[in-house]
Coordinates of C-alpha atoms and ligand atoms in Angstrom, one line a residue:
M1 CA 27.4 -10.3 -23.8
N2 CA 30.4 -8.0 -24.2
Q3 CA 31.3 -5.2 -21.8
A4 CA 31.5 -2.6 -24.3
K5 CA 30.1 0.8 -23.8
S6 CA 27.6 2.7 -25.7
S7 CA 29.2 3.6 -28.9
V8 CA 27.7 6.7 -28.4
E9 CA 29.7 9.7 -26.4
F10 CA 27.6 11.0 -23.4
K11 CA 27.5 15.0 -24.0
T12 CA 26.2 17.9 -22.0
A13 CA 22.4 18.5 -22.5
L14 CA 20.6 21.7 -22.8
P15 CA 17.8 22.7 -20.5
N16 CA 14.3 21.7 -22.6
Q17 CA 16.1 19.2 -24.1
W18 CA 14.4 15.4 -23.7
L19 CA 15.7 12.6 -21.2
G20 CA 14.2 8.8 -22.1
L21 CA 13.1 6.4 -19.4
L22 CA 12.2 3.1 -19.8
G23 CA 9.9 2.1 -17.3
G24 CA 6.8 4.0 -15.5
G25 CA 7.0 3.4 -11.9
Q26 CA 7.7 5.3 -9.1
L27 CA 11.3 5.2 -9.4
G28 CA 10.9 6.8 -12.8
R29 CA 8.1 9.3 -11.6
M30 CA 10.7 10.6 -8.6
F31 CA 13.7 10.6 -11.6
C32 CA 11.2 12.8 -13.8
M33 CA 10.4 15.2 -10.8
A34 CA 14.5 15.7 -10.4
A35 CA 15.4 15.9 -14.0
Q36 CA 12.6 18.6 -14.6
S37 CA 13.7 20.3 -11.9
L38 CA 17.3 20.5 -13.5
G39 CA 15.1 22.2 -16.7
Y40 CA 14.9 18.8 -19.0
K41 CA 11.8 16.8 -20.3
V42 CA 11.4 13.5 -19.7
L43 CA 10.0 10.8 -22.4
V44 CA 8.7 7.7 -20.5
L45 CA 8.2 4.2 -22.5
D46 CA 5.7 2.0 -20.8
P47 CA 3.2 -0.4 -21.7
A48 CA 0.8 1.2 -19.2
S49 CA -1.3 4.2 -19.4
N50 CA -1.5 6.4 -16.0
S51 CA 2.0 4.9 -14.9
P52 CA 3.2 7.1 -11.8
A53 CA 6.0 7.7 -14.1
G54 CA 4.1 8.4 -17.2
S55 CA 1.1 10.7 -15.5
V56 CA 4.5 13.3 -14.5
A57 CA 6.6 12.7 -17.6
D58 CA 6.5 15.7 -20.2
G59 CA 5.5 12.9 -23.0
Q60 CA 5.1 9.1 -22.8
L61 CA 5.2 6.1 -25.7
L62 CA 2.8 3.6 -24.5
A63 CA 4.3 0.7 -26.2
D64 CA 6.2 -2.6 -25.2
Y65 CA 9.7 -2.0 -24.5
L66 CA 10.6 -4.0 -27.5
D67 CA 8.8 -2.2 -29.9
D68 CA 10.9 -1.1 -32.7
A69 CA 8.8 2.1 -33.3
A70 CA 9.1 3.1 -30.0
L71 CA 12.7 2.5 -29.7
A72 CA 13.4 4.6 -32.9
E73 CA 11.0 7.5 -31.5
L74 CA 12.9 7.7 -28.3
A75 CA 16.5 7.9 -29.9
E76 CA 15.3 10.3 -32.2
R77 CA 13.9 12.7 -29.8
C78 CA 15.8 12.2 -26.7
V79 CA 19.8 12.9 -25.8
G80 CA 20.2 10.2 -23.7
V81 CA 17.9 7.4 -22.0
T82 CA 18.0 5.4 -18.4
T83 CA 16.0 2.9 -17.0
E84 CA 14.0 3.1 -13.7
F85 CA 12.9 -0.8 -14.0
E86 CA 15.8 -3.8 -13.1
N87 CA 13.7 -6.1 -15.4
V88 CA 13.9 -4.0 -18.5
P89 CA 15.0 -6.5 -21.7
A90 CA 18.7 -5.7 -22.3
L91 CA 18.1 -6.1 -25.7
A92 CA 15.7 -3.1 -25.7
L93 CA 19.2 -1.1 -24.2
D94 CA 21.2 -2.3 -26.6
T95 CA 19.5 -1.5 -29.6
L96 CA 19.2 1.9 -28.0
A97 CA 22.8 2.1 -27.0
N98 CA 23.3 2.3 -30.9
R99 CA 22.0 5.8 -31.4
I100 CA 22.2 7.5 -28.0
P101 CA 23.6 7.1 -24.9
V102 CA 22.7 4.5 -22.4
S103 CA 22.9 4.7 -18.6
P104 CA 23.2 1.6 -17.1
S105 CA 24.5 -0.3 -20.1
A106 CA 23.0 -3.8 -21.1
F107 CA 25.8 -5.6 -19.8
S108 CA 25.7 -4.2 -16.2
V109 CA 21.9 -4.2 -16.1
G110 CA 22.3 -8.0 -17.7
V111 CA 24.9 -8.8 -14.7
A112 CA 22.2 -7.6 -11.8
Q113 CA 19.4 -9.7 -13.7
H114 CA 21.5 -12.7 -13.0
R115 CA 22.0 -13.6 -9.5
L116 CA 25.0 -15.9 -10.4
E117 CA 26.8 -13.9 -12.6
E118 CA 26.1 -10.9 -10.3
K119 CA 27.6 -12.8 -7.4
S120 CA 30.8 -14.3 -9.5
Y121 CA 31.3 -10.3 -10.7
V122 CA 31.0 -9.0 -7.0
S123 CA 33.3 -12.1 -5.2
G124 CA 35.9 -11.1 -8.5
C125 CA 36.2 -7.6 -6.8
G126 CA 37.5 -9.1 -3.8
V127 CA 34.2 -8.6 -1.8
P128 CA 32.7 -11.4 -0.2
V129 CA 28.8 -12.9 -1.1
A130 CA 27.2 -15.6 0.6
P131 CA 28.0 -19.1 0.2
H132 CA 26.3 -20.5 -2.7
A133 CA 26.0 -23.0 -5.5
P134 CA 23.8 -23.1 -8.9
V135 CA 20.9 -25.1 -9.0
R136 CA 19.9 -26.0 -12.7
S137 CA 18.3 -29.2 -12.6
T138 CA 17.3 -32.0 -10.1
A139 CA 20.8 -34.0 -10.9
D140 CA 22.4 -30.7 -9.2
I141 CA 20.5 -31.7 -5.8
S142 CA 23.3 -34.0 -3.9
E143 CA 24.5 -34.2 -0.5
A144 CA 27.7 -31.8 -2.2
L145 CA 24.8 -29.0 -1.1
L146 CA 24.5 -30.2 2.5
P147 CA 27.0 -27.6 4.0
L148 CA 24.5 -24.8 2.5
L149 CA 21.7 -25.9 4.3
P150 CA 19.7 -24.4 6.2
G151 CA 19.8 -22.5 3.1
I152 CA 17.6 -20.1 0.8
L153 CA 16.7 -21.5 -3.1
K154 CA 16.3 -18.1 -5.0
T155 CA 15.6 -17.8 -8.9
A156 CA 18.5 -17.0 -10.4
R157 CA 16.3 -14.5 -12.8
L158 CA 13.4 -12.1 -11.7
G159 CA 13.4 -11.9 -8.2
Y160 CA 12.0 -9.2 -6.0
D161 CA 10.7 -8.1 -2.6
G162 CA 11.1 -12.1 -1.6
K163 CA 9.4 -13.4 -4.2
G164 CA 10.8 -16.3 -6.0
Q165 CA 12.7 -17.8 -3.1
V166 CA 11.9 -20.2 -0.5
R167 CA 13.7 -21.5 2.6
V168 CA 14.9 -25.0 2.8
S169 CA 16.4 -27.0 5.4
T170 CA 17.2 -30.7 3.9
L171 CA 17.8 -32.2 0.5
D172 CA 14.2 -33.0 0.1
D173 CA 12.8 -29.4 1.2
L174 CA 15.0 -28.6 -1.6
R175 CA 13.7 -31.0 -4.1
K176 CA 10.3 -29.7 -3.8
A177 CA 11.1 -26.2 -3.4
F178 CA 13.1 -26.5 -6.9
A179 CA 9.8 -28.2 -8.6
D180 CA 7.5 -25.5 -7.1
L181 CA 10.0 -22.9 -8.7
N182 CA 9.1 -24.8 -12.1
E183 CA 12.9 -26.1 -12.2
V184 CA 14.0 -22.7 -13.6
E185 CA 17.7 -21.8 -13.1
C186 CA 18.4 -21.3 -9.4
V187 CA 21.3 -20.2 -6.6
L188 CA 21.0 -22.2 -3.4
E189 CA 22.4 -19.8 -0.8
K190 CA 23.4 -20.6 2.7
R191 CA 20.8 -18.9 5.2
L192 CA 23.4 -16.5 7.3
T193 CA 22.6 -15.2 10.8
L194 CA 22.3 -11.3 9.8
L195 CA 23.3 -8.6 12.4
R196 CA 22.5 -5.9 9.9
E197 CA 21.0 -5.1 6.2
V198 CA 22.7 -2.5 5.0
S199 CA 23.1 -0.6 1.6
V200 CA 25.0 1.9 -0.2
I201 CA 24.0 3.9 -3.1
V202 CA 26.5 4.8 -5.5
A203 CA 26.9 7.0 -8.7
R204 CA 29.2 6.8 -11.5
D205 CA 29.3 9.2 -14.6
H206 CA 30.7 8.3 -17.8
K207 CA 34.5 9.7 -17.1
G208 CA 34.7 7.4 -14.5
E209 CA 34.2 10.0 -11.4
C210 CA 32.1 8.1 -8.5
I211 CA 30.3 9.1 -5.6
T212 CA 28.7 6.9 -2.4
F213 CA 25.7 8.3 -0.6
P214 CA 26.1 7.4 3.7
V215 CA 25.2 3.9 4.4
A216 CA 21.5 3.1 5.0
E217 CA 20.3 0.6 7.7
N218 CA 17.4 -1.8 6.1
H219 CA 14.5 -3.5 8.1
H220 CA 12.0 -5.7 5.8
R221 CA 8.4 -6.6 7.0
K222 CA 7.4 -9.9 4.8
G223 CA 10.4 -9.7 2.7
I224 CA 9.8 -6.3 1.8
L225 CA 11.4 -3.3 2.9
A226 CA 9.8 -1.5 5.8
T227 CA 12.1 1.0 7.1
T228 CA 15.5 2.6 6.2
I229 CA 17.8 4.4 8.8
V230 CA 20.4 6.9 8.0
P231 CA 23.0 7.2 8.8
A232 CA 23.2 3.1 9.7
R233 CA 23.9 2.1 12.9
I234 CA 27.2 0.4 12.4
E235 CA 30.8 1.0 13.2
D236 CA 32.4 4.0 10.7
V237 CA 35.2 1.6 9.7
M238 CA 32.4 -0.8 8.4
A239 CA 30.5 2.1 6.9
A240 CA 33.9 3.3 5.0
Q241 CA 34.3 -0.3 3.6
A242 CA 30.8 -0.7 2.6
R243 CA 31.4 2.8 0.6
A244 CA 34.4 1.3 -0.9
S245 CA 33.2 -2.0 -1.9
A246 CA 30.4 -0.1 -3.6
I247 CA 32.7 1.7 -5.3
S248 CA 34.9 -1.2 -6.5
I249 CA 32.0 -3.4 -7.8
A250 CA 30.6 -0.1 -9.9
G251 CA 34.3 0.4 -11.2
A252 CA 34.7 -3.0 -12.2
L253 CA 31.6 -3.0 -14.3
D254 CA 32.7 0.0 -15.7
Y255 CA 29.4 1.6 -14.8
V256 CA 27.5 4.6 -16.0
G257 CA 24.5 5.3 -13.4
V258 CA 22.9 5.1 -9.9
L259 CA 23.6 1.7 -8.6
C260 CA 22.7 -0.1 -4.9
V261 CA 24.7 -2.4 -3.5
E262 CA 22.9 -4.7 -0.4
F263 CA 24.6 -5.9 2.0
F264 CA 24.5 -8.2 5.1
V265 CA 26.2 -7.5 8.0
V266 CA 27.1 -11.0 9.4
E267 CA 28.2 -12.2 12.4
G268 CA 32.3 -13.7 12.1
M269 CA 31.9 -12.5 8.5
G270 CA 31.6 -8.7 8.8
L271 CA 30.1 -7.2 5.3
V272 CA 28.7 -9.8 2.5
V273 CA 26.8 -8.3 -0.5
N274 CA 23.2 -9.8 -0.8
E275 CA 22.7 -8.3 -4.3
I276 CA 23.2 -5.1 -6.6
A277 CA 20.2 -3.2 -8.3
P278 CA 21.0 -1.3 -11.3
R279 CA 19.0 2.1 -10.5
P280 CA 18.0 4.0 -7.9
H281 CA 16.8 2.3 -4.7
N282 CA 14.0 2.2 -2.0
S283 CA 16.8 2.7 0.6
G284 CA 17.8 5.5 -1.3
H285 CA 14.6 7.2 -1.0
Y286 CA 16.0 9.2 2.0
T287 CA 18.7 11.5 0.3
I288 CA 15.5 13.3 -1.6
D289 CA 14.8 15.0 2.0
A290 CA 17.9 14.1 3.9
C291 CA 21.0 14.9 1.6
V292 CA 21.9 17.7 -0.7
T293 CA 21.8 15.9 -3.8
S294 CA 19.1 13.0 -4.2
Q295 CA 19.8 9.9 -6.0
F296 CA 17.4 10.5 -9.0
E297 CA 18.9 14.1 -9.7
Q298 CA 22.5 12.0 -9.7
Q299 CA 20.6 10.1 -12.6
A300 CA 19.6 13.1 -14.3
R301 CA 23.1 14.5 -14.0
I302 CA 24.7 11.4 -15.6
L303 CA 22.5 11.1 -18.1
A304 CA 23.0 14.5 -19.0
G305 CA 26.7 14.7 -19.0
L306 CA 26.6 16.9 -15.7
P307 CA 28.9 16.6 -12.7
L308 CA 27.6 14.6 -9.8
G309 CA 26.2 16.7 -6.8
D310 CA 27.1 16.4 -3.2
T311 CA 26.3 13.7 -1.2
R312 CA 26.3 15.2 2.0
Q313 CA 23.5 14.1 3.9
H314 CA 22.4 17.1 6.0
S315 CA 19.6 15.7 8.4
P316 CA 19.4 12.3 10.1
S317 CA 16.5 10.6 8.5
V318 CA 13.9 7.4 9.1
M319 CA 12.2 6.3 5.7
V320 CA 9.2 4.3 6.3
N321 CA 7.4 2.8 3.6
L322 CA 3.9 3.1 3.0
L323 CA 2.3 0.1 1.6
G324 CA -1.3 -1.0 -0.1
E325 CA -2.4 -2.8 3.6
L326 CA -2.6 1.0 4.9
W327 CA -5.4 1.6 2.5
F328 CA -7.5 -1.1 3.9
D329 CA -9.9 -0.9 7.3
E330 CA -9.6 -4.5 9.6
Q331 CA -12.9 -5.6 7.5
G332 CA -11.3 -5.5 4.4
N333 CA -13.1 -1.7 3.3
E334 CA -10.8 0.9 1.5
R335 CA -10.0 4.4 3.2
E336 CA -7.6 7.1 2.8
P337 CA -4.9 6.9 5.5
D338 CA -5.2 9.6 7.8
W339 CA -2.5 12.3 6.1
S340 CA -3.5 15.2 8.0
A341 CA -2.5 13.8 11.5
V342 CA 0.9 12.7 9.6
L343 CA 2.0 15.8 8.3
A344 CA 0.9 17.8 11.6
L345 CA 4.2 16.2 12.7
P346 CA 6.2 19.0 11.5
Q347 CA 9.7 16.5 10.5
V348 CA 7.3 14.6 8.0
K349 CA 7.8 15.0 4.4
L350 CA 5.2 12.5 2.6
H351 CA 5.7 11.3 -1.1
L352 CA 3.1 9.3 -2.6
Y353 CA 3.3 7.8 -6.1
G354 CA -0.1 8.8 -7.6
K355 CA -1.5 4.8 -7.8
E356 CA -4.9 4.3 -8.5
Q357 CA -5.5 1.3 -6.8
A358 CA -4.1 0.0 -3.5
R359 CA -3.4 -3.7 -3.2
V360 CA -1.8 -5.5 -0.1
G361 CA 2.3 -5.3 -0.4
R362 CA 2.0 -2.6 -3.3
K363 CA 4.3 0.4 -2.9
M364 CA 2.1 3.0 -2.8
G365 CA 4.6 6.1 -1.0
H366 CA 7.1 6.5 1.4
I367 CA 7.8 9.2 4.6
T368 CA 11.0 10.3 5.2
I369 CA 11.5 11.8 8.8
V370 CA 14.5 14.1 8.8
A371 CA 15.6 15.7 12.4
P372 CA 18.4 17.0 14.0
A373 CA 19.3 13.6 15.8
L374 CA 18.5 10.3 14.9
E375 CA 17.2 9.3 18.1
Q376 CA 14.5 12.4 16.9
A377 CA 13.6 11.1 13.8
L378 CA 13.6 7.5 15.4
A379 CA 10.9 8.6 18.1
V380 CA 8.9 10.4 14.9
A381 CA 8.7 7.2 13.1
D382 CA 7.3 5.6 15.8
Q383 CA 4.3 8.1 15.9
V384 CA 3.5 7.8 12.3
R385 CA 3.7 4.3 12.7
S386 CA 1.1 4.3 15.4
I387 CA -0.9 7.1 13.5
L388 CA -1.1 4.9 10.4
G389 CA -1.3 1.2 12.1
I390 CA 1.8 0.0 10.8
G391 CA 3.1 -3.0 12.6
D392 CA 6.3 -3.8 13.7
D393 CA 9.5 -5.0 11.3
D394 CA 10.7 -8.7 11.2
Ligands
ADP1 P1 14.5 -9.8 -3.1 O1 15.2 -9.8 -4.7 O2 13.3 -10.2 -3.4 O3 15.3 -8.2 -2.6 P2 16.9 -11.0 -1.7 O4 18.0 -11.8 -1.8 O5 17.4 -9.4 -1.2 O6 15.6 -10.7 -2.2 O7 16.1 -11.5 -0.3 C1 15.3 -10.6 0.4 C2 15.4 -10.8 2.0 O8 15.9 -12.0 2.4 C3 16.9 -10.2 2.4 O9 16.7 -8.8 2.4 C4 17.2 -10.8 3.5 O10 16.3 -10.2 4.6 C5 16.7 -12.4 3.7 N1 17.8 -13.1 3.0 C6 18.1 -13.1 1.4 N2 19.1 -13.7 1.8 C7 19.5 -14.5 2.7 C8 20.6 -15.1 3.4 N3 21.4 -15.7 2.5 N4 20.7 -15.3 4.3 C9 20.0 -14.9 5.2 N5 18.9 -14.1 5.5 C10 19.0 -13.9 3.5
MG2 MG1 16.8 -7.1 -1.9

């Protein structure tokens, strides 16, 4: 894969022109809403009907991401195409890039889709990553890997929300985990002691202008993001360093679009990059209610060839994810969470993604709490969790 940019120039899109979107999930839904409020129309390509983005878009092509006719129609009708879905086939982006501007590029998406390439890119920017080694065959599992134990074996591709990874303590564990992962290409990472997990959303346009949002502090439950607190409770110097690292990674990729860089804060090592996501990110949902410009508006502005917006955070915020388990009572019967009770708290902003079927672990929506002070937002978040019956983070 080469780093060649889209051969087609970005031009400023006029209101009522169409922006294309690959993927129909909630990130796409929030992109549609932001693009529409700037006056654009959005055409979604997704194989599923009733998708969260498809149901608010101005039009939808119900087809596979690699369907030639659908890609041709997208290129014909749209002035540019973006993606909301990390595992979109790079070939679809490459095909489109011959005809219209594509953001982010197939190259950037390809790097982020592969944990080993991602790590070598990030360390190439002088930003530390966790000590790691590739595991591509059983022959790679030897005593040379002992310094990485205890560790986490992760599939090089297609992992998300903690899926495709196994914690291992011994070489025997590692052999078993590799077999359980069907011997696909993996990376073994040393298990680090995390003081915090933080992330930075960075937006970079086709002229190379680059801007970051305030650093977010992330808490997970069972491998899935549960809570994001912004500003992150880390030293200012470290926050500035995280934002600078995110800018240098975006610059090295010649990235055009919205990118999330996830970091660990590690005792004795400071900031270590965990992974990058070539799209808006769950940890950036707070920007809708707490910042002048949201991450989704930046994505639309970049695609439309408009200037980047101000990322200033006007209110401290806590974002609480709403997962499918909230739609079931203790007996496993379906129920609707008590939205009136949470919305009686005036600092609460509710976002539901319009998904018809709740499932355990499925992201159904999120709540952002905005308040004049972070302590107040944290206290309201506790009230929200207790009303909805959300347990503690890991
Ligand atoms: P996903 O693609 O599922 O988000 P991640 O690589 O981000 O996968 O891992 C999910 C979570 O597992 C991280 O947010 C972190 O809490 C934990 N984790 C991952 N890698 C390490 C590591 N090397 N050391 C300690 N914890 C880790
Ligand atoms: Mg992650």
